Short mmCIF file of C-alpha atoms in Angstrom, two decimals:
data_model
loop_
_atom_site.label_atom_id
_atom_site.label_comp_id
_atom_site.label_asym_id
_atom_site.label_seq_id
_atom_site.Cartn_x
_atom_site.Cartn_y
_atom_site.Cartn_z
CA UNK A 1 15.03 104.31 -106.64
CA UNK A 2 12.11 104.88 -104.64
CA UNK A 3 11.19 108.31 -102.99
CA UNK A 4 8.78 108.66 -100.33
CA UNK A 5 8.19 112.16 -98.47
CA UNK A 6 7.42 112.27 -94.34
CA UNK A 7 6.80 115.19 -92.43
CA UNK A 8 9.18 115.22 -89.45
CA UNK A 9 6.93 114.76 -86.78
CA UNK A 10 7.34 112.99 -83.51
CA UNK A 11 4.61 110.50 -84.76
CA UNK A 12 7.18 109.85 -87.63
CA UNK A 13 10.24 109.70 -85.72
CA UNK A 14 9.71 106.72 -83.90
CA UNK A 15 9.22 104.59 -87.16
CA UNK A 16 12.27 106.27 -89.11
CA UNK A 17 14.61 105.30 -85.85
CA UNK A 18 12.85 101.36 -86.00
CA UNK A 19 13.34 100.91 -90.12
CA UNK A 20 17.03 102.51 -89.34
CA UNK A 21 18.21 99.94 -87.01
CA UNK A 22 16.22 97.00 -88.87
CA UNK A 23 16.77 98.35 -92.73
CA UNK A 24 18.20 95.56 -94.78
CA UNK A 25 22.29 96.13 -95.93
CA UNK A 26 20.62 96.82 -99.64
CA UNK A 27 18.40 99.52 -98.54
CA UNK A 28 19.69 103.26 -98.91
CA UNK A 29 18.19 105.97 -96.63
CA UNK A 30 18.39 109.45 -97.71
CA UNK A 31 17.01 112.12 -95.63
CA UNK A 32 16.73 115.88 -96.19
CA UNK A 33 15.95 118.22 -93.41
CA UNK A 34 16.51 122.07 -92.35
CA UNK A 35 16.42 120.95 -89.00
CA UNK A 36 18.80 118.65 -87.55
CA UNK A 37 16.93 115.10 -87.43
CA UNK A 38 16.06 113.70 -83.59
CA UNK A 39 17.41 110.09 -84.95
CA UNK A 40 19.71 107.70 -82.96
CA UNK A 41 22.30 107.52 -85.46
CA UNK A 42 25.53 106.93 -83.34
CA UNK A 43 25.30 103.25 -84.10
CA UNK A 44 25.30 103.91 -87.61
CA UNK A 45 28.16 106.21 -87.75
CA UNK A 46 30.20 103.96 -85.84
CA UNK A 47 29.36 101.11 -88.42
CA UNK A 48 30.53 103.41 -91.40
CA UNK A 49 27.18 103.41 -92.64
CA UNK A 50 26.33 106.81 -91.52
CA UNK A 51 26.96 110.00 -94.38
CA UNK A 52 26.28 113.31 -92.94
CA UNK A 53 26.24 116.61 -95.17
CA UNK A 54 25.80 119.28 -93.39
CA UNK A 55 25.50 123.04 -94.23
CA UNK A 56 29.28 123.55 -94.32
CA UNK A 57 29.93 121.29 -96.46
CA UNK A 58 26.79 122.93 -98.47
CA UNK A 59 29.10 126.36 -98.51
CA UNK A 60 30.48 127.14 -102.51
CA UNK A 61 34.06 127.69 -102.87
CA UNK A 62 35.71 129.87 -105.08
CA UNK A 63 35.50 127.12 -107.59
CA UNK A 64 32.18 126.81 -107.50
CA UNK A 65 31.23 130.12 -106.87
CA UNK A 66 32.90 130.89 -110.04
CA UNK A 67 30.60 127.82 -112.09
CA UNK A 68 27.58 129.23 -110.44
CA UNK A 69 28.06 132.53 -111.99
CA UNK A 70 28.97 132.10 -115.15
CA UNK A 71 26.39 129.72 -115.88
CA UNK A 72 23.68 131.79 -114.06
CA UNK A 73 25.13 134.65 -117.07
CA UNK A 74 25.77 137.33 -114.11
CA UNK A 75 26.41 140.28 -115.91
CA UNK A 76 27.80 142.51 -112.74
CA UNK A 77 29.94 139.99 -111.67
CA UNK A 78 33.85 139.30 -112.53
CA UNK A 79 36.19 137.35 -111.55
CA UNK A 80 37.78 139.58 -109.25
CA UNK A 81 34.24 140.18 -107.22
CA UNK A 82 33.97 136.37 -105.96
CA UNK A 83 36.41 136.38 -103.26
CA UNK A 84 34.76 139.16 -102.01
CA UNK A 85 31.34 137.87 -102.04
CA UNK A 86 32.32 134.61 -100.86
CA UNK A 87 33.10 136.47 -97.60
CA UNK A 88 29.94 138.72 -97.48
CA UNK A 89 28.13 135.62 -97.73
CA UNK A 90 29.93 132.92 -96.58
CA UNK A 91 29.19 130.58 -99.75
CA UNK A 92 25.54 130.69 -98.39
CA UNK A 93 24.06 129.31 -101.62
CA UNK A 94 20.74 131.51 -101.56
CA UNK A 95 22.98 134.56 -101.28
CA UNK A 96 24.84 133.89 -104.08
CA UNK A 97 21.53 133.62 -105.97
CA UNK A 98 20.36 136.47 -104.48
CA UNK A 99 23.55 138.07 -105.83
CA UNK A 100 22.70 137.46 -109.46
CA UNK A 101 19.36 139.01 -108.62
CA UNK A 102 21.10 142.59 -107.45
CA UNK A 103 23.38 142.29 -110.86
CA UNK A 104 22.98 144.53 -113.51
CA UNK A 105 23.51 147.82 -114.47
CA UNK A 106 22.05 149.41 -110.59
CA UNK A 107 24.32 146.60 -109.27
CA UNK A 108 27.65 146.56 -111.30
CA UNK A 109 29.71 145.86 -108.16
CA UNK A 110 27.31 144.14 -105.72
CA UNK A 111 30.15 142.37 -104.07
CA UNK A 112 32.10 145.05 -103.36
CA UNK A 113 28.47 146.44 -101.40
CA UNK A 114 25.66 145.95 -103.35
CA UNK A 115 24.56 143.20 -101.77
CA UNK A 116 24.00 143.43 -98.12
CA UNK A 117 21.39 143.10 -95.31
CA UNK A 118 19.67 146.47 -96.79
CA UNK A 119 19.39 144.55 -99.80
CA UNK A 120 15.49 143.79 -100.93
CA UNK A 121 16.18 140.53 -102.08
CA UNK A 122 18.36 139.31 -98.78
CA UNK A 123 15.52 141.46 -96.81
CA UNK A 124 12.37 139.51 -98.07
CA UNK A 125 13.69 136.42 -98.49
CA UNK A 126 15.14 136.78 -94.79
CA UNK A 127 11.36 138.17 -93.71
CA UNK A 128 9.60 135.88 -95.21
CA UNK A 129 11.58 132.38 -94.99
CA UNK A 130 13.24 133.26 -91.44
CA UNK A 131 11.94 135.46 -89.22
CA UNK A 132 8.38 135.22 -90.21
CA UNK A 133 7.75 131.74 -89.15
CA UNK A 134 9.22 131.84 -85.51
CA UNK A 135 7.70 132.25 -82.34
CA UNK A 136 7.49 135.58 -81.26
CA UNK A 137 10.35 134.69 -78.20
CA UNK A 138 12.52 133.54 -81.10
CA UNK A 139 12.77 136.72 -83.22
CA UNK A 140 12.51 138.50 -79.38
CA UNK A 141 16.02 136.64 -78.81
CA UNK A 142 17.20 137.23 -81.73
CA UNK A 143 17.11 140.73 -82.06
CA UNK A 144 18.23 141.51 -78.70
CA UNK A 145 21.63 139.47 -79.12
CA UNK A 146 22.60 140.74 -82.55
CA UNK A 147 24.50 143.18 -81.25
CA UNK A 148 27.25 140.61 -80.04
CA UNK A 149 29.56 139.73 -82.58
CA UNK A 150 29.66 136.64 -80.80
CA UNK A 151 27.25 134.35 -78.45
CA UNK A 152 27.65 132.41 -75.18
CA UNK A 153 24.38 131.50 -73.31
CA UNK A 154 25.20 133.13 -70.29
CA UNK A 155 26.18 136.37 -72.49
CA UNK A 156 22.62 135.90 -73.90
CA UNK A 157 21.12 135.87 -70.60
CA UNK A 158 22.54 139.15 -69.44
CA UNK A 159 21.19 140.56 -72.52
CA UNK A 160 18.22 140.03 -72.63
CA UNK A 161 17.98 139.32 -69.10
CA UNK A 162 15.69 135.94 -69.07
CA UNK A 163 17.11 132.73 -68.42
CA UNK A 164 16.97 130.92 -71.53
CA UNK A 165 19.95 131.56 -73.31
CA UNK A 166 21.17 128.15 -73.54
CA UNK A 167 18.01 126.25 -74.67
CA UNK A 168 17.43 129.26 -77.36
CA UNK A 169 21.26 129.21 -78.53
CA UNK A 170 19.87 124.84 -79.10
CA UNK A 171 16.45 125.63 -80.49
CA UNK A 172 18.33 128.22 -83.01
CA UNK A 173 21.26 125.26 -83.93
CA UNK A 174 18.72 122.30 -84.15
CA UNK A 175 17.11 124.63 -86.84
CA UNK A 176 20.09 125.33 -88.77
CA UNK A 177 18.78 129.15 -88.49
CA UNK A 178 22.03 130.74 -89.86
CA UNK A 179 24.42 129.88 -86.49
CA UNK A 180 27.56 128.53 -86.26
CA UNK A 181 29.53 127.30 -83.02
CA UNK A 182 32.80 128.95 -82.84
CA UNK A 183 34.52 125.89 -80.87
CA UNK A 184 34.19 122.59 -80.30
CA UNK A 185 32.37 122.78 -77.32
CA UNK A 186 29.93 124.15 -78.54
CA UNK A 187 29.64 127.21 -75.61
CA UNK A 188 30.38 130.30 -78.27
CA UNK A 189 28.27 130.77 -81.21
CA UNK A 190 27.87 133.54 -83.89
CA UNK A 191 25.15 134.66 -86.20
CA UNK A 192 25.65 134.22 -90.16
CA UNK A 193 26.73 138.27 -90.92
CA UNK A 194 24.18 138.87 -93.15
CA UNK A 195 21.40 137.49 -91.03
CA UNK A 196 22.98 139.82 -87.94
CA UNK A 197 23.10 142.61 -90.11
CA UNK A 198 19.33 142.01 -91.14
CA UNK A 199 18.07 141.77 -87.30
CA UNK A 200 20.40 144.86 -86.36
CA UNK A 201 18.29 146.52 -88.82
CA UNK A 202 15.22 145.61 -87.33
CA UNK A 203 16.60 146.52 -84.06
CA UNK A 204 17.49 150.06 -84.89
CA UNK A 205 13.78 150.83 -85.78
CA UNK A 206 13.36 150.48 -81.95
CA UNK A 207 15.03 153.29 -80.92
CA UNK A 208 18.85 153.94 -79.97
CA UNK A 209 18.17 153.84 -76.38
CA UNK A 210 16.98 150.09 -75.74
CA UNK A 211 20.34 149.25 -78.43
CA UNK A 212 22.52 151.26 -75.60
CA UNK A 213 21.23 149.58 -72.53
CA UNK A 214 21.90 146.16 -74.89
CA UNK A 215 25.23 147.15 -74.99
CA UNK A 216 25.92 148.36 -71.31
CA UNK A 217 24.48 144.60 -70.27
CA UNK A 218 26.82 143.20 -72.60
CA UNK A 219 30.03 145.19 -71.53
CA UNK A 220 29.28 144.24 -67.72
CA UNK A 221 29.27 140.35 -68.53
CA UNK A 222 32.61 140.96 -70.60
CA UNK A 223 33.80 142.77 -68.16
CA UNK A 224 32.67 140.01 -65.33
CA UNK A 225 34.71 137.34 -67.10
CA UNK A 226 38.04 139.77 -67.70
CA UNK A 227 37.41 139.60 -71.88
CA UNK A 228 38.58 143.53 -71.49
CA UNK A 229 38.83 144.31 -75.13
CA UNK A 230 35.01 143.02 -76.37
CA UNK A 231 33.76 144.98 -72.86
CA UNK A 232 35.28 148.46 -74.03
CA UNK A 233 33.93 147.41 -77.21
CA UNK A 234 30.36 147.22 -75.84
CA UNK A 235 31.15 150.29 -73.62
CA UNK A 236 31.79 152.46 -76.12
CA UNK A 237 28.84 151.28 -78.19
CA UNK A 238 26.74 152.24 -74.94
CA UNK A 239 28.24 155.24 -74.81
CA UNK A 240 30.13 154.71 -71.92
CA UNK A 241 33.38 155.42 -71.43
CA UNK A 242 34.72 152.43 -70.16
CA UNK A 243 37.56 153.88 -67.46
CA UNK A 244 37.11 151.25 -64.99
CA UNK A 245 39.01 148.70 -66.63
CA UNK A 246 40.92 150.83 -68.56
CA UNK A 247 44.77 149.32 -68.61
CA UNK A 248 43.64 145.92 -69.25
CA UNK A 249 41.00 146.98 -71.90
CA UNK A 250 43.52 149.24 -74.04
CA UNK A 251 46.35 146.56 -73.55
CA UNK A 252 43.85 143.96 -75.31
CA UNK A 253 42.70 146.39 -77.97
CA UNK A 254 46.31 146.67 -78.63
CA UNK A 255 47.17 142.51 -78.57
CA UNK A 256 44.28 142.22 -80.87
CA UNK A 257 44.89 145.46 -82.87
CA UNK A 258 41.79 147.27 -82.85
CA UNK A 259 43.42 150.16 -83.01
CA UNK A 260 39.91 152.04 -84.60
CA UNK A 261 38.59 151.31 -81.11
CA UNK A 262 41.31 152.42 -79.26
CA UNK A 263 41.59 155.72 -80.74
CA UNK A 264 37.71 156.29 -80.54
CA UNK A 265 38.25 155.68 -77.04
CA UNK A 266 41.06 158.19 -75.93
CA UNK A 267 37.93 160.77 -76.07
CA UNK A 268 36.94 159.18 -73.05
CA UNK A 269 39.68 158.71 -70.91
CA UNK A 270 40.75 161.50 -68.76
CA UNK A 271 42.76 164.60 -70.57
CA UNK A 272 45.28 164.64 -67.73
CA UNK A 273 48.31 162.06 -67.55
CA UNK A 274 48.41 159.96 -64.22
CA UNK A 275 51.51 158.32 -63.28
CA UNK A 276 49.43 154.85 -62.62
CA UNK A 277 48.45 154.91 -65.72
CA UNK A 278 51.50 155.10 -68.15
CA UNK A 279 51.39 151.93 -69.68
CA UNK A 280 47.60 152.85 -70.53
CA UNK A 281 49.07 156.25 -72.17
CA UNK A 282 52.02 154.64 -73.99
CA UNK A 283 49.63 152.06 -75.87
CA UNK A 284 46.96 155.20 -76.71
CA UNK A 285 50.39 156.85 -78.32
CA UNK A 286 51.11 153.43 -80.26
CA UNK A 287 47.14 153.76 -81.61
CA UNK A 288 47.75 157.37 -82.93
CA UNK A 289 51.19 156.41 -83.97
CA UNK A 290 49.09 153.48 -86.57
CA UNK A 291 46.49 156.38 -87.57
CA UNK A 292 49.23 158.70 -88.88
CA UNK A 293 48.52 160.86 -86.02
CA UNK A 294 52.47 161.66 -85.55
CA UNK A 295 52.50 164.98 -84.01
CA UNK A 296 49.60 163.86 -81.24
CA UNK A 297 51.94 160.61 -80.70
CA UNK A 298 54.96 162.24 -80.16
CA UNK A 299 53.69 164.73 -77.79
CA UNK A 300 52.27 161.97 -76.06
CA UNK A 301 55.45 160.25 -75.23
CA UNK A 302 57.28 163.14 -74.87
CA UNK A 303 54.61 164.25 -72.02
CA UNK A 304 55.13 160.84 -70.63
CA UNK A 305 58.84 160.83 -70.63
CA UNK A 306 58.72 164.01 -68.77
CA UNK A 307 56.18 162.60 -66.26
CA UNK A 308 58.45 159.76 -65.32
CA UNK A 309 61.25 162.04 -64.49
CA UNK A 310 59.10 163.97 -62.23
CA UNK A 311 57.42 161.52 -60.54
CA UNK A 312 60.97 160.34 -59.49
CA UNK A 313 59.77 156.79 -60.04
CA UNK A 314 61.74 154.54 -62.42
CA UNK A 315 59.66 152.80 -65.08
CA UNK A 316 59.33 149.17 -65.05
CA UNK A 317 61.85 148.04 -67.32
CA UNK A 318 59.35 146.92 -69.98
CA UNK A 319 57.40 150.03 -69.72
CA UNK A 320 60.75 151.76 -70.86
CA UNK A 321 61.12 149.35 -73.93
CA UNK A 322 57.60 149.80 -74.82
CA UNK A 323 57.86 154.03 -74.51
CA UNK A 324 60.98 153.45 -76.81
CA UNK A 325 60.17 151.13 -79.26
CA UNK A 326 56.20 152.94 -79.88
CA UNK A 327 58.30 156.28 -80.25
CA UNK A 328 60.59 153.92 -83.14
CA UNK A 329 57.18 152.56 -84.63
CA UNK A 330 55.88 156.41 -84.57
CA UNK A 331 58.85 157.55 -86.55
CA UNK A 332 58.99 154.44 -88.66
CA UNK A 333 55.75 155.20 -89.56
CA UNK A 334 56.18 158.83 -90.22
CA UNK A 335 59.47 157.90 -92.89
CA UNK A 336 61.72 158.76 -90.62
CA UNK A 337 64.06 155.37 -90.87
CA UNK A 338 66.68 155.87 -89.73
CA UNK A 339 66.39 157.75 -86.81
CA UNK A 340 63.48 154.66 -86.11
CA UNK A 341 66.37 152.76 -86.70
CA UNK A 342 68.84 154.59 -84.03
CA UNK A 343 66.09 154.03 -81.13
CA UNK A 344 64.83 150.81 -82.34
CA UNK A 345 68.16 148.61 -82.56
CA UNK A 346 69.59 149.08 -79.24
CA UNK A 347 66.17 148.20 -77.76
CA UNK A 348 66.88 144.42 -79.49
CA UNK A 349 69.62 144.03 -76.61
CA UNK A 350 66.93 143.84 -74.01
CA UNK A 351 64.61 141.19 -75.23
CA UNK A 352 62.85 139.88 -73.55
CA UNK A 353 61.74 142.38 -71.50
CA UNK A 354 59.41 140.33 -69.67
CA UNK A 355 56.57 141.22 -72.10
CA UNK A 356 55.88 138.83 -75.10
CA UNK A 357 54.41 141.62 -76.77
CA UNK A 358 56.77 144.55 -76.30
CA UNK A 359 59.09 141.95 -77.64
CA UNK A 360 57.56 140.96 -80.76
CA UNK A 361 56.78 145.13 -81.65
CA UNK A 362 60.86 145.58 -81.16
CA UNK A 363 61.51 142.80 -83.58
CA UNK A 364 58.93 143.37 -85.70
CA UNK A 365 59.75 147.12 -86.24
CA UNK A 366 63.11 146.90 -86.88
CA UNK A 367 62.49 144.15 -89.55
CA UNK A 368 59.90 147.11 -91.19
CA UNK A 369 63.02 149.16 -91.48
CA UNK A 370 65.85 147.02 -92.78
CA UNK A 371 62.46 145.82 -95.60
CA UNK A 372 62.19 150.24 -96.01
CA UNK A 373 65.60 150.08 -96.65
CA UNK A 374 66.19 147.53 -99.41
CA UNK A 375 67.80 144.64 -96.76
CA UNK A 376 65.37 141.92 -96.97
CA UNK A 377 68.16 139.43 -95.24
CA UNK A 378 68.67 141.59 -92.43
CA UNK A 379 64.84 141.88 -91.96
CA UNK A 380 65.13 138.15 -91.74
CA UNK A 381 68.18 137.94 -89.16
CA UNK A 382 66.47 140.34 -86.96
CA UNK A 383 63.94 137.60 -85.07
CA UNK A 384 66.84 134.97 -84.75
CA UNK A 385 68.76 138.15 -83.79
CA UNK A 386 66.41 138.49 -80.41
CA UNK A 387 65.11 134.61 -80.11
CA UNK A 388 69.38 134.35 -79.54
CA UNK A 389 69.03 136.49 -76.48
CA UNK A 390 65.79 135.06 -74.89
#
C-alpha cells in the first residue's frame, strides 16, 4: 500500500475530485481530515463505494473505554468511574487521554470531577489546538454563544447581534470544532460540554455584566418563538425576573421538570396571590412540594383554596384536579400515604381532565403509593385504571 500526504487546499481539491471519479475499481482511497472534505462524493456513496467515519463513530464506548484504561495502567480509574466519564466527555478520545493524565494520587476520582474544563490538561490542549488557531471572529462567536445550552443561527444572531450566525454555525461544523447538530435538519446545534465549559471560562474573565446582557438577548429570542421554559432560564441567568411570560414559562419548567429553576424563580414573582394567576401558583406549590419544602407547599394551596372561594369564581375543572392531586404529591412526598392516598384516588375518576399532564401526575402518584405500600400490581392497574376512562 502506497501513502501519499496532500495538504487540503483548493489547488488540491480539484485533482482529488478528477482521480475520484476516474480511479480504477482496484484503487483504494483513504483520506483523513479534521475538516469535512469539499469532495463530490454523492456518486460514490450511491455506488456503495463510498465509507465514511466520522467523529461519532470515533466516540469509545464503555467497552472500549474500559480497554483504553487498563492498558494505558490508569491508576485513579475503576470500573465504576467509566460510565461517568464517558458522559463528561462524550467518548472524546483526547479526553479520555487527558483523563489518564489527571490520574493519580491528586486525581483518585477524576471522573467523578477531576477532570473538567478547569482542568490544565483539557485547558492547554483546548488553548493551544482549538482556540488558538482561529480567527479572531471565530473565538468572538464562540464565546458569546456558550452560554446557550443549545444553538440555532438566528439564536446566535440575537446574541451576539451580527448577522452571521448561520455561516459561523457551517464554518464551526465543516471544522469538526467540537459541534454537534441536535436534529436532522441541521437548524439546532450544541457545543461538546467540555469545550462550552472551557469558553464559559474564558467568558467570565470579562466581567458578569456583558454575560447578563448575553443572557437577556437570549431570553427575548426564546421568548419571541414561545420556547417559555429555556427564556425563564436565560431570564433568570440575566437576572431578570421573567414575569411577563410567567404561566407559560412555569407550566414548561414543570413539563420538563426543572424544578431547581422553578423554585429559584418564585423569588421573583410577586409575594401576593392573584386570582389570574392560580395555575401559575399551584405549579410553584408542586416545585416546593419536590424540594421537601412541605410546610411552604401546603400553605400555598391552602392560600389558594381559600382564594378561589373568595373570588366566587369556580376553578376550571383541571385547575381543581391539579390543586388536588399537587396537595396528594405534597403529602406523598412528606410519608403521609395514606391520607395521599384518600385525595389522590378519587381524583382517578376524572381523567382526563382535559390536561395530558394533570393526568399523567394523578396516575403517576397514586402508582408511588400503592409501590410505598408493598402493592406492586396495583401500582400496575392504576394507568389501565385511568386509560379505561379516557
Amino acid at each position: 500500500m502506497t501513502t501519499i500526504r496532500i495538504s487540503p487546499t483548493r489547488r488540491s481539491t480539484p485533482g482529488l475530485s478528477w482521480l475520484l471519479n476516474h480511479a480504477p475499481a482496484a484503487l483504494h482511497l483513504i483520506i483523513g481530515s479534521r475538516c469535512q472534505p469539499t469532495l463530490a462524493l454523492g456518486r460514490l456513496q450511491m455506488q456503495d463505494q463510498l465509507v465514511e467515519v466520522d467523529d461519532s463513530e470515533l466516540r469509545f464506548n464503555v467497552g472500549e473505554a474500559s480497554a483504553y484504561f487498563s492498558a494505558a495502567l490508569a491508576p485513579g480509574f475503576s470500573q465504576q468511574e467509566i460510565p461517568r466519564l464517558l458522559a463528561l466527555t462524550e467518548g472524546w478520545v483526547a479526553g479520555m487521554k487527558m483523563a489518564t493524565l489527571s490520574s493519580g494520587p491528586a486525581h483518585s476520582h477524576p471522573a467523578a470531577g477531576g477532570l473538567n474544563a478547569g482542568s490544565r490538561s483539557i485547558a492547554r490542549y483546548l488553548d493551544e489546538v482549538i482556540f488558538a488557531p482561529l480567527p479572531a471572529e471565530v473565538l468572538d462567536f464562540l464565546l458569546q454563544t456558550s452560554v446557550l445550552n443549545r444553538l440555532h443561527p438566528a439564536l446566535c444572531d440575537a446574541v451576539t447581534g451580527k448577522t452571521n450566525g448561520e455561516a459561523m454555525l457551517a464554518w464551526i461544523a465543516q471544522r469538526n470544532l467540537f459541534l454537534s447538530a441536535l436534529d436532522e435538519g441541521g437548524l439546532w446545534f450544541r457545543y461538546h460540554p467540555l469545550m462550552r465549559d472551557a469558553l464559559l471560562s474564558r467568558l467570565q474573565r470579562g466581567g458578569e455584566e456583558d454575560i447578563r446582557r448575553l443572557h437577556e438577548r437570549a431570553g427575548g429570542w426564546f421568548a419571541g418563538q414561545q420556547l417559555w421554559a429555556e427564556a425563564i432560564r436565560h431570564a433568570l441567568a440575566a437576572g431578570k425576573g421573567g414575569a411577563g411570560h410567567a404561566e407559560v414559562g412555569a407550566q414548561s419548567l414543570a413539563e420538563e421538570g426543572d424544578i431547581d429553576t422553578m423554585v429559584r424563580w418564585i423569588r421573583y414573582l410577586p409575594a401576593d396571590l392573584d386570582p389570574s394567576r392560580i395555575d401559575l401558583q399551584i405549579n410553584l406549590a408542586w416545585a416546593l412540594a419536590h424540594r421537601f419544602r412541605f410546610q411552604d407547599a401546603r400553605q400555598l394551596l391552602d392560600a389558594l383554596e381559600t382564594l378561589a372561594a373568595a373570588s366566587g369564581e369556580a376553578l376550571a375543572h383541571s385547575s381543581w384536579v391539579k390543586l388536588r392531586v399537587v396537595r396528594a404529591i405534597c403529602e406523598a412526598f412528606a410519608e403521609n400515604i395514606p391520607q395521599s392516598i384518600a385525595i389522590v384516588e378519587p381524583l382517578l375518576r376524572e381523567v382526563p381532565c382535559g390536561d395530558v399532564w394533570v393526568d399523567g401526575l394523578v396516575c403517576n402518584i397514586l402508582s408511588y403509593c400503592h409501590l410505598a405500600n408493598s402493592r406492586p400490581q396495583q401500582a400496575l392497574d392504576v394507568p389501565a385504571a385511568g386509560i379505561g376512562r379516557a
